[in-house]
PDB file of C-alpha atoms in Angstrom:
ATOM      1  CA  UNK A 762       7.756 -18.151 -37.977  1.00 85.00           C
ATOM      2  CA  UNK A 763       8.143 -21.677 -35.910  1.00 89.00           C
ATOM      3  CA  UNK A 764      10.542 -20.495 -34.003  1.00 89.00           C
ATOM      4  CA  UNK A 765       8.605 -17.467 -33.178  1.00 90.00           C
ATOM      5  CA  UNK A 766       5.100 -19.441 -32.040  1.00 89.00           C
ATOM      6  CA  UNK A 767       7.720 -22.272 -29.966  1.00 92.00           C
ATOM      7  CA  UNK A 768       9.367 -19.267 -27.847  1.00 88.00           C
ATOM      8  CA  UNK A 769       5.803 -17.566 -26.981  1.00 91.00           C
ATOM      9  CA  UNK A 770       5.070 -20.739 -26.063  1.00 91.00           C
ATOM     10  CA  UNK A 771       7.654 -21.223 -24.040  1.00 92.00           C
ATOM     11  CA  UNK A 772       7.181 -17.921 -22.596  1.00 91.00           C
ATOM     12  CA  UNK A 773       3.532 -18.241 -22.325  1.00 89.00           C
ATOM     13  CA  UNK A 774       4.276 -21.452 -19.987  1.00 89.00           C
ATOM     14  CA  UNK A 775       7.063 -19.562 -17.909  1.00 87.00           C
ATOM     15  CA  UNK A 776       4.806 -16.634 -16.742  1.00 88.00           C
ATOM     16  CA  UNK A 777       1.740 -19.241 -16.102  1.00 85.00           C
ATOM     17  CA  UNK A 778       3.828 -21.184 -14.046  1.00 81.00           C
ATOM     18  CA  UNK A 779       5.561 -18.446 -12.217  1.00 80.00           C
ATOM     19  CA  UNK A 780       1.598 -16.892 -11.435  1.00 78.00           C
ATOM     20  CA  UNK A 781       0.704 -20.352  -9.996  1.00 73.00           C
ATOM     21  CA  UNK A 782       3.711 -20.923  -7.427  1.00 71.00           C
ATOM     22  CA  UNK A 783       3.042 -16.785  -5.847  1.00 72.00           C
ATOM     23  CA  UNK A 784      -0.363 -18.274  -5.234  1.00 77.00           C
ATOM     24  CA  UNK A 785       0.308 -21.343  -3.563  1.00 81.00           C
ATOM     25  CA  UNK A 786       0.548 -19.908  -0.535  1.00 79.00           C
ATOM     26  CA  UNK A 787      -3.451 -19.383  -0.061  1.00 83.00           C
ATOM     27  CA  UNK A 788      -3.906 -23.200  -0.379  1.00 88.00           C
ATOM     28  CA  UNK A 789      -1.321 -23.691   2.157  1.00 87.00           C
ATOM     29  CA  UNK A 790      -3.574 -20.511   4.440  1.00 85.00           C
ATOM     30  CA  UNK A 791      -6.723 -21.771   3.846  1.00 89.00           C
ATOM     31  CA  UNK A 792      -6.076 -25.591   4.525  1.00 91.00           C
ATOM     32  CA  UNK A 793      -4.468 -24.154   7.794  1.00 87.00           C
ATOM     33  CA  UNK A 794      -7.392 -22.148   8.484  1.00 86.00           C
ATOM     34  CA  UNK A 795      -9.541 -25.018   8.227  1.00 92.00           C
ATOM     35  CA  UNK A 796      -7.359 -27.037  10.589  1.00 91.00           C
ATOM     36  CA  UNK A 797      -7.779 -25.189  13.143  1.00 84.00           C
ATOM     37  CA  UNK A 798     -11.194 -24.472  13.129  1.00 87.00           C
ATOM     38  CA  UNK A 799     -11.414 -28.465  13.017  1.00 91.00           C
ATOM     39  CA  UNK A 800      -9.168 -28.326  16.077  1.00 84.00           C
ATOM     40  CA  UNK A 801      -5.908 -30.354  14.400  1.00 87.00           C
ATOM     41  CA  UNK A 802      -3.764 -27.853  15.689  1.00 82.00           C
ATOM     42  CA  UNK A 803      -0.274 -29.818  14.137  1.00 83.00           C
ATOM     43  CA  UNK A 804      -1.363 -30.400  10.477  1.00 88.00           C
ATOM     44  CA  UNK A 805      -2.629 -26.193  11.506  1.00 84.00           C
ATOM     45  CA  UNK A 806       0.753 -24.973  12.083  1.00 82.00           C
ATOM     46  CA  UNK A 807       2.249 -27.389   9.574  1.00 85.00           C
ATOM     47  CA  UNK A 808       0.214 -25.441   6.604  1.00 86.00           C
ATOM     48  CA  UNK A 809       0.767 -22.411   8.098  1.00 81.00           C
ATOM     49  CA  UNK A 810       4.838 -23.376   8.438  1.00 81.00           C
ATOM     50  CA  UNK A 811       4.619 -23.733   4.165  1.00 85.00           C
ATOM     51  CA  UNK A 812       2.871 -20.878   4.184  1.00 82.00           C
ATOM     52  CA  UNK A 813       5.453 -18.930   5.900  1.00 79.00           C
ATOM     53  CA  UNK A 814       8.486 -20.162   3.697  1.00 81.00           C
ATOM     54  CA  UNK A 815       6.647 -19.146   0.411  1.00 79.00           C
ATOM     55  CA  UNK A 816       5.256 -15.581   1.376  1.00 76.00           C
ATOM     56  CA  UNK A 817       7.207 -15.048   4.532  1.00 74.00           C
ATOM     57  CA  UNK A 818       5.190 -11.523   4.926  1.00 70.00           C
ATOM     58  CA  UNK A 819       1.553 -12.424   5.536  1.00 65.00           C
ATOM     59  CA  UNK A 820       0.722 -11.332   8.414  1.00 61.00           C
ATOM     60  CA  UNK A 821      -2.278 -13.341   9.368  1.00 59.00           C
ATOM     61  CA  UNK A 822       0.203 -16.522   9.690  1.00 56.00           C
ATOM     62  CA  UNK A 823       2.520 -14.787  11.632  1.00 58.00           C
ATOM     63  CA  UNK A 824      -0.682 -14.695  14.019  1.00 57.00           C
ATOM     64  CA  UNK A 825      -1.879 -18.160  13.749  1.00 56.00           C
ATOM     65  CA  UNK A 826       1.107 -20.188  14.725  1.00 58.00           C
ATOM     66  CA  UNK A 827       1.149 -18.694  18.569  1.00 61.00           C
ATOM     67  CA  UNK A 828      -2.323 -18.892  18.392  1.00 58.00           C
ATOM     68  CA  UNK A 829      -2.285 -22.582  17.253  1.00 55.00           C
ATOM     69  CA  UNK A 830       0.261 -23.511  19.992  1.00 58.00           C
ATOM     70  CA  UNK A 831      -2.264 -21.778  22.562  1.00 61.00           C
ATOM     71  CA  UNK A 832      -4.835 -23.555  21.452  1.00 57.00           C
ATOM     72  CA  UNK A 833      -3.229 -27.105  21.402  1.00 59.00           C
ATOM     73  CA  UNK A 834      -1.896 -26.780  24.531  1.00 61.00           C
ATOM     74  CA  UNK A 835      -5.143 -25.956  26.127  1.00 58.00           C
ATOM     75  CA  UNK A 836      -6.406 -28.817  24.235  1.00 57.00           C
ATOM     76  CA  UNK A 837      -3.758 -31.128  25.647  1.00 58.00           C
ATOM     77  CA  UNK A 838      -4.103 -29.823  29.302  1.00 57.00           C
ATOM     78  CA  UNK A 839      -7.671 -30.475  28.876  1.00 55.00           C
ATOM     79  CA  UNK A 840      -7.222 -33.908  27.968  1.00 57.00           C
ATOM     80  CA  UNK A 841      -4.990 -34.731  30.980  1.00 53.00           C
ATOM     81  CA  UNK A 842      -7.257 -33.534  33.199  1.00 48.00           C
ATOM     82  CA  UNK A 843      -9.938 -35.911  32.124  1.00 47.00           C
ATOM     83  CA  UNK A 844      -7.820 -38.973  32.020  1.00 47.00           C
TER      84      UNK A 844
END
């Protein structure tokens, strides 16, 4: 009977941990998100970089990195002009 309750525990901790790493990703996405609506372009593309290596298929990212370089090269250009 112990050694039944210790290996659905063990199991038990296996599948939670396995069902928090796939969603790890959306932390990664959302910090991103927020990054570049804050206009810190690099720590952007750096979240959306982990992103990418954990769920290498989600779209949206695949979107925001170009869009992030856009943006912080405008950003740059912008800032040379003023100096």
């Amino acid at each position: 009977m112990k050694k039944l309750v210790i290996a659905i525990l063990v199991i038990s901790l296996v599948i939670v941990a396995w069902i928090a790493f796939r969603y790890v990703w959306i932390s990664h996405y959302n910090r991103g998100s927020n990054y570049m609506t804050k206009g810190k372009y690099d720590q952007a593309i750096l979240c959306f970089d982990k992103t990418i290596k954990i769920k290498p298929k989600f779209g949206l990212v695949q979107f925001h990195i170009p869009q992030g370089n856009t943006f912080q090269a405008a950003a740059m250009a912008t800032n040379n002009h003023n100096i």
